[in-house]
Tab-separated table of C-alpha atoms in Angstrom:
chain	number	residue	atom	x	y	z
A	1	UNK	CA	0.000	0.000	0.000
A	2	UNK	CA	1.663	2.840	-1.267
A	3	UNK	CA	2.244	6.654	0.798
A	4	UNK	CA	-0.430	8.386	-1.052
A	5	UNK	CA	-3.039	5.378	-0.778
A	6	UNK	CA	-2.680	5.232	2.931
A	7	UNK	CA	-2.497	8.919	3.647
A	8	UNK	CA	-6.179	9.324	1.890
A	9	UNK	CA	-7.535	6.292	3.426
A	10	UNK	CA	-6.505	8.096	6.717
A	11	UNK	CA	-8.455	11.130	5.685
A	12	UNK	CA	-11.517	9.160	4.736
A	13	UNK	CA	-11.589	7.738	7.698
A	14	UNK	CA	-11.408	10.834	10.155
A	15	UNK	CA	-14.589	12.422	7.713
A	16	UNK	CA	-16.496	8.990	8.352
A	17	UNK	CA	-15.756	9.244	11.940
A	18	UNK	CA	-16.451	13.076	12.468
A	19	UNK	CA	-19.944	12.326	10.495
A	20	UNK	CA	-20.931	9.214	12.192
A	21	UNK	CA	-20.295	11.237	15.444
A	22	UNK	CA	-22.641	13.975	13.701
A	23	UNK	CA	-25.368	11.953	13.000
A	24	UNK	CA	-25.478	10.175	16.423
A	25	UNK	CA	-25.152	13.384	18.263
A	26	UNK	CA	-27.807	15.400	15.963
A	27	UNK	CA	-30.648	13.613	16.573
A	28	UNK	CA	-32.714	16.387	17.016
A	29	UNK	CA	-34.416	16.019	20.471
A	30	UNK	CA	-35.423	19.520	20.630
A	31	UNK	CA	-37.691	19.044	17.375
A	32	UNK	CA	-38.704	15.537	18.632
A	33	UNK	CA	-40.144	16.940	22.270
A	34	UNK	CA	-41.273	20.563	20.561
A	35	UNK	CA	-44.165	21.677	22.260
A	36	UNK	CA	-46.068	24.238	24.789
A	37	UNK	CA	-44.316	23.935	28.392
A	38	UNK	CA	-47.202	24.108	30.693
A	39	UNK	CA	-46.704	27.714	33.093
A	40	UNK	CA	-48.215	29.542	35.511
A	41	UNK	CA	-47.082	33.337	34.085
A	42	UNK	CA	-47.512	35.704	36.863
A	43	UNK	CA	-48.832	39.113	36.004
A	44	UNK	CA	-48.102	41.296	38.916
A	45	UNK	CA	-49.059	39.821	41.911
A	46	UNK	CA	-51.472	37.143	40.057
A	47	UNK	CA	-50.334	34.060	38.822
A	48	UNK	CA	-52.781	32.393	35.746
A	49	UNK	CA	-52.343	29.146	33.656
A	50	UNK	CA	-50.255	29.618	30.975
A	51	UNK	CA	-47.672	27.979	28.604
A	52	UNK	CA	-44.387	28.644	27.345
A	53	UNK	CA	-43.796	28.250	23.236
A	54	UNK	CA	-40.308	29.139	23.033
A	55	UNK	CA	-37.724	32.336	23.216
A	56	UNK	CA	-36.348	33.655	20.232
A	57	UNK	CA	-32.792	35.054	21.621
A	58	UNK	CA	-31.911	37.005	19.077
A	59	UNK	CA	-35.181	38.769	18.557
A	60	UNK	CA	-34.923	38.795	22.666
A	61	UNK	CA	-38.664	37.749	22.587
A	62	UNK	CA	-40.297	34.940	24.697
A	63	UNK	CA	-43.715	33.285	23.105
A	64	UNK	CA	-46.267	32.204	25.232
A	65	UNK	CA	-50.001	31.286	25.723
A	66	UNK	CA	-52.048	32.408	28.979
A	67	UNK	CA	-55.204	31.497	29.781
A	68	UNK	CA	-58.135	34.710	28.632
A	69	UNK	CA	-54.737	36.529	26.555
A	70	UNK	CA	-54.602	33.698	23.731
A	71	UNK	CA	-50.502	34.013	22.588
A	72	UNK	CA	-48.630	36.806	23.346
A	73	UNK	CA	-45.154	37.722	22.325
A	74	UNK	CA	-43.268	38.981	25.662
A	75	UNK	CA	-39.804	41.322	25.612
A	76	UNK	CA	-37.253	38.957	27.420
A	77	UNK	CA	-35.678	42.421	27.847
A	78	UNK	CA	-38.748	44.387	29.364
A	79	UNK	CA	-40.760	41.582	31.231
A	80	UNK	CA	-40.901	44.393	33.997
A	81	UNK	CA	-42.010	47.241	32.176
A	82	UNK	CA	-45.039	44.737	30.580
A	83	UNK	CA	-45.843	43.902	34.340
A	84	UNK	CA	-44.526	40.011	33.922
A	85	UNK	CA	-42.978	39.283	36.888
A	86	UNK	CA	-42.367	35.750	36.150
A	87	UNK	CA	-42.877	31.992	35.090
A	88	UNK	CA	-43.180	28.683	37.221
A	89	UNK	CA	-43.584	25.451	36.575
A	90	UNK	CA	-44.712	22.149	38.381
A	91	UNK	CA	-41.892	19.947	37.095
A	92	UNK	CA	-43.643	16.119	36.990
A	93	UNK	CA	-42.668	14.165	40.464
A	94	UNK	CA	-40.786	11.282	38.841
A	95	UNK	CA	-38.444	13.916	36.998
A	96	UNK	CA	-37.633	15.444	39.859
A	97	UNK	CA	-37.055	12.212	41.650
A	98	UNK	CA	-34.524	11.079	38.890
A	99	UNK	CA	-33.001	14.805	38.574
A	100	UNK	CA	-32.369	14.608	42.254
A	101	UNK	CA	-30.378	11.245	41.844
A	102	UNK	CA	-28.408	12.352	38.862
A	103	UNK	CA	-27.581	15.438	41.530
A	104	UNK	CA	-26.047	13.341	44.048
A	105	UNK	CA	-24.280	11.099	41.479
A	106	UNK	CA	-26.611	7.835	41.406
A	107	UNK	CA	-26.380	7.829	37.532
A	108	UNK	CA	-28.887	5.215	35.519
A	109	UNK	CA	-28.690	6.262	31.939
A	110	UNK	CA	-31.805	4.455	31.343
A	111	UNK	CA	-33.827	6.970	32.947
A	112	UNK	CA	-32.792	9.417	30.498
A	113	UNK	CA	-35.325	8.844	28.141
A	114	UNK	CA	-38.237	9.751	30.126
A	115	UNK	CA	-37.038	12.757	31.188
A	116	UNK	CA	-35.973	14.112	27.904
A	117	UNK	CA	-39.567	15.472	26.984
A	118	UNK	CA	-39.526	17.846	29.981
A	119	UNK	CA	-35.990	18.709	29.821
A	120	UNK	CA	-36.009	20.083	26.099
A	121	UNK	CA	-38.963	21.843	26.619
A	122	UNK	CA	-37.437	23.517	29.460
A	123	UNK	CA	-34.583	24.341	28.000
A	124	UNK	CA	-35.943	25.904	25.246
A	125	UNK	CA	-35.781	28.809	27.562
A	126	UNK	CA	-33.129	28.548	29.195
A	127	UNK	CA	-32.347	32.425	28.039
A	128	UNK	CA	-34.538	33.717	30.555
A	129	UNK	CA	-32.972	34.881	33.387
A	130	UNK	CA	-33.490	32.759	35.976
A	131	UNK	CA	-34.947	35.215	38.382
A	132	UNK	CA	-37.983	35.417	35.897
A	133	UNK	CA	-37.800	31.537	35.358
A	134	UNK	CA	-36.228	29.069	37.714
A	135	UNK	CA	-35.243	26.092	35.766
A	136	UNK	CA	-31.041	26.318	34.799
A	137	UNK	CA	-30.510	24.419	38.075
A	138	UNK	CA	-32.106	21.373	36.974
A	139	UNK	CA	-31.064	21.587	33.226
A	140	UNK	CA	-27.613	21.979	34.391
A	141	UNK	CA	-27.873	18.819	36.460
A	142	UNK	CA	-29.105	16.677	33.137
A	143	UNK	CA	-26.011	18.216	31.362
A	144	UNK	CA	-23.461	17.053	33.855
A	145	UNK	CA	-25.228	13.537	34.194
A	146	UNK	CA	-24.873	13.072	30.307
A	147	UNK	CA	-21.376	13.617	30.429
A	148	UNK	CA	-20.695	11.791	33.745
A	149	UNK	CA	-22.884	8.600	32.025
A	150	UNK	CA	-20.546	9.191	28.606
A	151	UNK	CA	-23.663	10.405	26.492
A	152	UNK	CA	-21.261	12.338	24.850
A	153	UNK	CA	-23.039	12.343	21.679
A	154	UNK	CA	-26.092	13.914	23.195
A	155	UNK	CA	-24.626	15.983	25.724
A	156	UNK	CA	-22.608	17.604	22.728
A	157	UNK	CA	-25.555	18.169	20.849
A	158	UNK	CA	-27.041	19.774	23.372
A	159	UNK	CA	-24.410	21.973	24.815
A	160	UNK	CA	-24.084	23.144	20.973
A	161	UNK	CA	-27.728	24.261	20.489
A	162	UNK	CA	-27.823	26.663	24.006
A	163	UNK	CA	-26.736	30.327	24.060
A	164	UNK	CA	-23.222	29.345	26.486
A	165	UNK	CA	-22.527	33.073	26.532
A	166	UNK	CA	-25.837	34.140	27.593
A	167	UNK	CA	-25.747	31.631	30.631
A	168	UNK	CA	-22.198	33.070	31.586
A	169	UNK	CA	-23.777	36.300	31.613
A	170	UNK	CA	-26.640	34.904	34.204
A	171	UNK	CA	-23.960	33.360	36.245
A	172	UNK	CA	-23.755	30.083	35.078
A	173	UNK	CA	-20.565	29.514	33.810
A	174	UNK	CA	-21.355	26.182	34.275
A	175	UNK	CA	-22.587	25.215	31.259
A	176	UNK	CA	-19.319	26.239	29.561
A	177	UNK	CA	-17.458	24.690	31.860
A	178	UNK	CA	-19.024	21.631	31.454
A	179	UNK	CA	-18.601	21.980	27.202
A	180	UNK	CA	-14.828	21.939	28.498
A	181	UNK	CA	-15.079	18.908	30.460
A	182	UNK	CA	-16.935	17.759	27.372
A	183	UNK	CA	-14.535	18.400	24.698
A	184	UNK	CA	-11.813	17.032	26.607
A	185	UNK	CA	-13.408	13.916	27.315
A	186	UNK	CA	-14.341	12.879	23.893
A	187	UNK	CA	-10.867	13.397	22.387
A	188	UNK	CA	-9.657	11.150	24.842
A	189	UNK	CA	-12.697	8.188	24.196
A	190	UNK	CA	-11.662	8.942	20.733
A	191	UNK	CA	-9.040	11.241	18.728
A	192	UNK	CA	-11.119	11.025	15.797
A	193	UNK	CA	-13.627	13.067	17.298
A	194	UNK	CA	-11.253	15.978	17.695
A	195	UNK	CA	-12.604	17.928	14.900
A	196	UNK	CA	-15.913	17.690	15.508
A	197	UNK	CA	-14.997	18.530	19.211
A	198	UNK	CA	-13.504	21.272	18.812
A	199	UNK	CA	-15.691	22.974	17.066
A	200	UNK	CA	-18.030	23.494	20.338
A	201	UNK	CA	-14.727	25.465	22.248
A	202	UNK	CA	-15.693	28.491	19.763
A	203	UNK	CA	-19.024	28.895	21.435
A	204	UNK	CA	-17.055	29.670	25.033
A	205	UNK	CA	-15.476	32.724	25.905
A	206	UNK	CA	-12.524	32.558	28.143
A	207	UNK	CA	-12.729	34.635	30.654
A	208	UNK	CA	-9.733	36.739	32.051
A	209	UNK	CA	-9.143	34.884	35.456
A	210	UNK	CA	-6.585	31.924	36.300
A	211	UNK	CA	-9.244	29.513	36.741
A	212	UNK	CA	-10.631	29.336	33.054
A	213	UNK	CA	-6.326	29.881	31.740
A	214	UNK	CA	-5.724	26.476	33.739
A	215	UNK	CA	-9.438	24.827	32.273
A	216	UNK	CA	-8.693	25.610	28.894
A	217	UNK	CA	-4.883	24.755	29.080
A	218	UNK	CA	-5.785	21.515	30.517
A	219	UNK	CA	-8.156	21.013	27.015
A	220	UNK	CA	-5.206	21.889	24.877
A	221	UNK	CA	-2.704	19.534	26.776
A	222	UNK	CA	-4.954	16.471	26.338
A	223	UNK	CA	-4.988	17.603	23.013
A	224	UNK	CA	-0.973	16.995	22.672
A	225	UNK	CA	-1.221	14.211	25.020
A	226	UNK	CA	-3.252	12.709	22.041
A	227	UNK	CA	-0.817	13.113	19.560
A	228	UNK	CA	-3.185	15.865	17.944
A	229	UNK	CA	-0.438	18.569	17.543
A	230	UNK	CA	-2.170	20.534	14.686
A	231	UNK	CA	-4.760	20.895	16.954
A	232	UNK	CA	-3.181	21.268	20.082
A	233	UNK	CA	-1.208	24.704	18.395
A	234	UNK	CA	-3.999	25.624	17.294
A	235	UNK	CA	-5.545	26.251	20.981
A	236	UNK	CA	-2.555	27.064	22.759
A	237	UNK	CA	-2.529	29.624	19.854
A	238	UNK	CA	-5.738	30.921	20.827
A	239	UNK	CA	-5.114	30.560	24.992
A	240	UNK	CA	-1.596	32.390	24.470
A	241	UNK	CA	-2.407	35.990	23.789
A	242	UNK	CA	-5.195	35.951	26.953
A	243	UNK	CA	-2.527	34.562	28.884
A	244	UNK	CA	-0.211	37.284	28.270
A	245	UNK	CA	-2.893	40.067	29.802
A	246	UNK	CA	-1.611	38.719	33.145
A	247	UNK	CA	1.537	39.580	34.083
A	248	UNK	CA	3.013	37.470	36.385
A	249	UNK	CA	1.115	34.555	35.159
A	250	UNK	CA	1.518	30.946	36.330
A	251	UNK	CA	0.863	29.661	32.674
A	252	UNK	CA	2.841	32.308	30.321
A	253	UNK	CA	5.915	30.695	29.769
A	254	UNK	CA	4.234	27.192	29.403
A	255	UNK	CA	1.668	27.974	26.463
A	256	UNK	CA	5.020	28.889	24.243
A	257	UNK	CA	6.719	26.004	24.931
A	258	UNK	CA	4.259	23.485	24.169
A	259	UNK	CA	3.504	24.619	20.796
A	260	UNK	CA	7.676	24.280	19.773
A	261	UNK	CA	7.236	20.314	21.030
A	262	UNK	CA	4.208	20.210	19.595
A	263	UNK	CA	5.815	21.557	16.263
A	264	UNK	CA	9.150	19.164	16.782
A	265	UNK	CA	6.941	16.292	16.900
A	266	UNK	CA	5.109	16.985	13.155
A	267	UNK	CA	8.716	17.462	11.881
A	268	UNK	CA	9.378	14.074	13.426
A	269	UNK	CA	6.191	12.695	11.146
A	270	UNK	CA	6.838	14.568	8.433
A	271	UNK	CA	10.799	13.873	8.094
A	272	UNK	CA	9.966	10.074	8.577
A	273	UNK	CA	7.229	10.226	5.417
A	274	UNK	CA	9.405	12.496	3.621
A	275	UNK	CA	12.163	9.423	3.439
A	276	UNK	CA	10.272	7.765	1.369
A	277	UNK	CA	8.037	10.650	-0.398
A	278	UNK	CA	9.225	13.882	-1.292
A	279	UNK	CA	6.304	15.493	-0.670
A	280	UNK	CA	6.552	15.977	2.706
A	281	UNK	CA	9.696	17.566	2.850
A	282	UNK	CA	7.888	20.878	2.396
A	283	UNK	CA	5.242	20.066	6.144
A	284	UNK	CA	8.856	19.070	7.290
A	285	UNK	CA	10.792	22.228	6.985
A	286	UNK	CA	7.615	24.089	7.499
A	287	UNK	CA	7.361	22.932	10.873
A	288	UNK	CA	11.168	22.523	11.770
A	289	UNK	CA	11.680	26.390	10.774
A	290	UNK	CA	8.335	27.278	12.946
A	291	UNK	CA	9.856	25.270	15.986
A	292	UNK	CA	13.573	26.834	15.419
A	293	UNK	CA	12.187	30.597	14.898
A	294	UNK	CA	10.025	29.589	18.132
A	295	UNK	CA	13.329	28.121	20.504
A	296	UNK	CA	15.500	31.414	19.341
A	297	UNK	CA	12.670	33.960	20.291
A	298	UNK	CA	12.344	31.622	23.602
A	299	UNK	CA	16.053	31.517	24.493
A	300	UNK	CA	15.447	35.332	24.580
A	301	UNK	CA	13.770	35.016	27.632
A	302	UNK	CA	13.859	31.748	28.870
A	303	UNK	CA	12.175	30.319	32.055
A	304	UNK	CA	14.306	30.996	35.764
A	305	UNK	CA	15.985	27.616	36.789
A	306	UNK	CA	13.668	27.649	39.605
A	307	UNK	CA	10.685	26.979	37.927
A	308	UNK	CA	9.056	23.411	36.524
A	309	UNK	CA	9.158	24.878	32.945
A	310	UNK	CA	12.887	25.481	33.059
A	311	UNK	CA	13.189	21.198	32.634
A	312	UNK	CA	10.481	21.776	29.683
A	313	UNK	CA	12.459	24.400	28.175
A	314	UNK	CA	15.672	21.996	28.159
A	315	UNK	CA	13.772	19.347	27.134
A	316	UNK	CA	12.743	21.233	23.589
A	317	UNK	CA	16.630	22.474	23.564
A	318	UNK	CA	17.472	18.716	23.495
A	319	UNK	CA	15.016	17.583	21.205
A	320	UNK	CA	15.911	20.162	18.917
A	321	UNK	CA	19.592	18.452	19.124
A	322	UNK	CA	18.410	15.029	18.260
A	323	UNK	CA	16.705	16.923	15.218
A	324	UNK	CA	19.675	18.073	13.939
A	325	UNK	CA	21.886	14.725	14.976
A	326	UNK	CA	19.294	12.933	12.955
A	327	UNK	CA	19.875	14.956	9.899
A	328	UNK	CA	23.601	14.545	9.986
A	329	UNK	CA	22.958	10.960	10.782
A	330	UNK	CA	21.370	10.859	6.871
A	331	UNK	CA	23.613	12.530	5.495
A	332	UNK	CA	26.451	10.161	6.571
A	333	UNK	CA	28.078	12.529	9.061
A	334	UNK	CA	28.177	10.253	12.333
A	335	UNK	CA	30.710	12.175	14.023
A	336	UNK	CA	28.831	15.678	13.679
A	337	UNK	CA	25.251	13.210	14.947
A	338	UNK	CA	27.663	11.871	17.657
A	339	UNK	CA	28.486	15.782	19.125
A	340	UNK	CA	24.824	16.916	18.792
A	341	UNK	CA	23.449	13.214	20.687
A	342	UNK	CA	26.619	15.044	23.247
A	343	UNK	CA	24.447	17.974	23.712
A	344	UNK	CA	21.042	16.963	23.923
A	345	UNK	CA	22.037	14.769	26.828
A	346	UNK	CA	23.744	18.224	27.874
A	347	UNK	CA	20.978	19.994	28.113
A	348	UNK	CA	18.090	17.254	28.861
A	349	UNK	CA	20.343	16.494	32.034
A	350	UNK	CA	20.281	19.959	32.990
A	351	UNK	CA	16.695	20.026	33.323
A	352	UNK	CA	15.862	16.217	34.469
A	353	UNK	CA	18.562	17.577	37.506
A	354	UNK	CA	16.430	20.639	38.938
A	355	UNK	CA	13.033	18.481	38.306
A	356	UNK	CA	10.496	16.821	40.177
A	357	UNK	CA	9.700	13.381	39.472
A	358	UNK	CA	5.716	14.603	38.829
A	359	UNK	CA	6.178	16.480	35.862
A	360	UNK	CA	4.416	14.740	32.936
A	361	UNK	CA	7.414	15.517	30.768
A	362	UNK	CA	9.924	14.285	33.179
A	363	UNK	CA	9.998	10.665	31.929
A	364	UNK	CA	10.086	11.964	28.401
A	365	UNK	CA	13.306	13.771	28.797
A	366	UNK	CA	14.610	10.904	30.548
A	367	UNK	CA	14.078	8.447	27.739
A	368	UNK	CA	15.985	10.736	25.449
A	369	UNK	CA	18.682	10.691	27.480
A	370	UNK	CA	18.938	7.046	27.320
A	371	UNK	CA	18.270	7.111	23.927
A	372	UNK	CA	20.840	9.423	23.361
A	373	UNK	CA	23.231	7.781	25.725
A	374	UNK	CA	22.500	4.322	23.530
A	375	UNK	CA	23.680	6.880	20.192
A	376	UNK	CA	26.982	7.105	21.917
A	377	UNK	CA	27.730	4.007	22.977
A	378	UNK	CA	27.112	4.601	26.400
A	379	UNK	CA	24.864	1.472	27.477
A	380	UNK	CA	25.884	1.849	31.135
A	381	UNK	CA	24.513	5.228	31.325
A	382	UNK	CA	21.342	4.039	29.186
A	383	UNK	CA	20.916	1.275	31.367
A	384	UNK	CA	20.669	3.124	34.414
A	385	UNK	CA	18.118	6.096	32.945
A	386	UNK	CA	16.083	3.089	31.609
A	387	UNK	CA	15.938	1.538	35.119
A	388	UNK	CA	15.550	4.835	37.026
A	389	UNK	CA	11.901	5.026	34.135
A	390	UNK	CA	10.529	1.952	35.245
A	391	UNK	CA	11.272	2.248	38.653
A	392	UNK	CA	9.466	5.772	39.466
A	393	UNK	CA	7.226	5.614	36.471
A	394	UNK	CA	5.717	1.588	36.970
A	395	UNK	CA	2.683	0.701	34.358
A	396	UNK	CA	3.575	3.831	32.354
A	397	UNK	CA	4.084	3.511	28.826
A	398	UNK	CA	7.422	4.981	29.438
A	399	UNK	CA	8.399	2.024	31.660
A	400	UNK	CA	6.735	-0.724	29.022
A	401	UNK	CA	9.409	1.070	26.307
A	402	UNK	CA	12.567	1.190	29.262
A	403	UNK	CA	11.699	-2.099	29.977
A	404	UNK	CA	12.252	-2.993	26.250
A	405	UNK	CA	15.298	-1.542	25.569
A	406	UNK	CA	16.438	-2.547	28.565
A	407	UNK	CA	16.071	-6.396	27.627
A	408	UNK	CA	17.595	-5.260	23.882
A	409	UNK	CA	20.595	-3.672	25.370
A	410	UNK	CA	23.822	-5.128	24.968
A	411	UNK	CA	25.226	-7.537	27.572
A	412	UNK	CA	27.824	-5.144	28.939
């Protein structure tokens, strides 16, 4: 099976999964439950029988039916000034039995069916404020118990349909927050899904605090984590520039790194395909120049040696070494390879020494020293990096691989 064949087959795949996904998660329960949402609608101080049809944000207008007015059309702006003073509703007993379950985390995702019809008539108006119309509470609750159940396909569906700004601006920044926790736990059930994913973190605003910096940095890690670099840059991109607002902030020097590592590891990709097709050698200096114009602007104003990035930073330094020892390597010139394997152990060591053993990049940077070590010759030195992995880092991947070339090392 040839580069080209394989490569397409890959992309044919992702759009099958991404629309499989699509159609799963866009069954349309809002059309399927449509209908009036029995009220009481309480015109000053008297409350009469009444039903809700739907809210129109954009419009800001609510539609509704109450008993002796036939159908009205309300402001959702001016309820006040048309003497509204709110809505109620008797939500059915066995909903709120369930509801209060999925509230203290006794999850049975067979019960979601029969609450569905109330839910998506509720939150139909979920853009009324909830001092007018009590029900975000409870709708939150049946968001958080699709995702906890792994409905991911409905609870995306959903969370893509509602007005997440409009909540933040009630005060529930919930519902974004939970899209996060969404997002983040579909890409890791499946990669595939990242596109589709992704696409609901452009309906939520980041806010300027540290709390929703360290939420949406955790998205774009798991991103990376995945192997979905594109992506991943693509958010840090986005995350960066908020970041920098802050000075002084926790997570400034981190969102530049990770894009460089994220960049080294497409060159990786791309210089492996481009061995065999030419075509990629473009994507591969593409991406090599992006991460060296990156690490020069960095080593500007790198991180203090105090700090957890500081190992990160030497980390990329040293990968960028085993970039350039590789290239050598292919073009025949071991002993130039040999002096720039010298270096990245240089500088990996340098940060694995002022580490702490529970950075999640910590056992990377020591299997490139090994590695490295194993360029030279050195098997003693691998040896003992490989044993120091599977000590501290048991049932990691990172031990599985030490433990490999451990067993394929050399009897000294």
């Amino acid at each position: 099976m040839n580069c080209v064949f394989k490569y397409l087959l890959l992309i044919n795949l992702v759009v099958i999964g991404q629309a499989t996904l699509l159609s799963q998660a866009n069954q349309d329960y809002f059309k399927i439950h449509a209908g009036a949402l029995p009220v009481t609608i309480y015109v000053g101080n008297a409350g009469k029988p009444g039903s809700l049809l739907g809210v129109d944000g954009q419009k800001g207008i609510i539609y509704a039916q109450m008993e002796g007015a036939g159908r009205m059309q309300l402001e959702l702006r001016g309820l006040d000034k048309q003497n509204i003073k709110g809505f109620a509703m008797a939500w059915p007993a066995d909903a709120m039995k369930t509801l209060k379950s999925f509230s203290n985390e006794q999850y049975n995702a067979q019960l979601i069916p029969s609450l569905r019809p109330i839910m998506y008539k509720a939150m139909l108006c979920l853009e009324i404020p909830q001092q007018y119309f009590a029900i975000h509470d409870n709708c939150l609750v049946y968001v958080k118990a699709l995702i906890a159940m792994e409905q991911y396909n409905e609870a995306f569906y959903l969370l893509s349909r509602i007005n997440l700004n409009k909540l933040d601006g009630f005060g529930y920044r919930d519902f974004s927050e939970a899209a996060l926790d969404l997002v983040g736990r579909m890409i890791r059930a499946n990669p595939k899904s990242a596109k589709v994913a992704r696409a609901l973190l452009q309906r939520i605003t980041i806010r300027d605090n540290s709390a929703d910096h360290a939420s949406y940095l955790k998205l774009a890690d798991s991103l990376r984590a995945q192997g979905l670099f594109n992506d991943a840059i693509t958010e840090y991109a986005r995350l960066g520039p908020l970041v920098k607002k802050n000075p002084g902030s926790p997570y400034a020097k981190i969102v530049d790194i990770w894009p460089i590592y994220c960049y080294l590891k497409l060159y990786e990709t791309y210089a492996k395909a481009a061995i065999k097709d030419a075509r990629y050698r473009d994507y591969a200096g593409k991406t090599f120049n992006a991460a060296m114009q990156s690490v020069k602007k960095l080593d500007e104003n790198p991180p203090a040696r105090q700090t957890n990035e500081y190992s990160l930073y030497k980390l990329i330094r040293a990968l960028m070494r085993v970039q350039y020892a590789r290239q050598y390597e292919q073009a025949g010139n071991q002993l130039k390879a040999n002096d720039f394997y010298r270096e990245s152990v240089l500088e990996v060591t340098e940060g694995i020494v002022s580490a702490r053993v529970g950075l999640d990049w910590l056992p990377e940077s020591l299997m490139m020293a090994g590695s490295a070590y194993e360029k030279l010759k050195l098997n003693k030195s691998a040896e003992n990096v490989y044993k120091q992995i599977t000590k501290f880092y048991e049932g990691s991947k990172w031990a599985t691989e030490s433990q490999k070339r451990l067993e394929a090392l050399p009897a000294s």
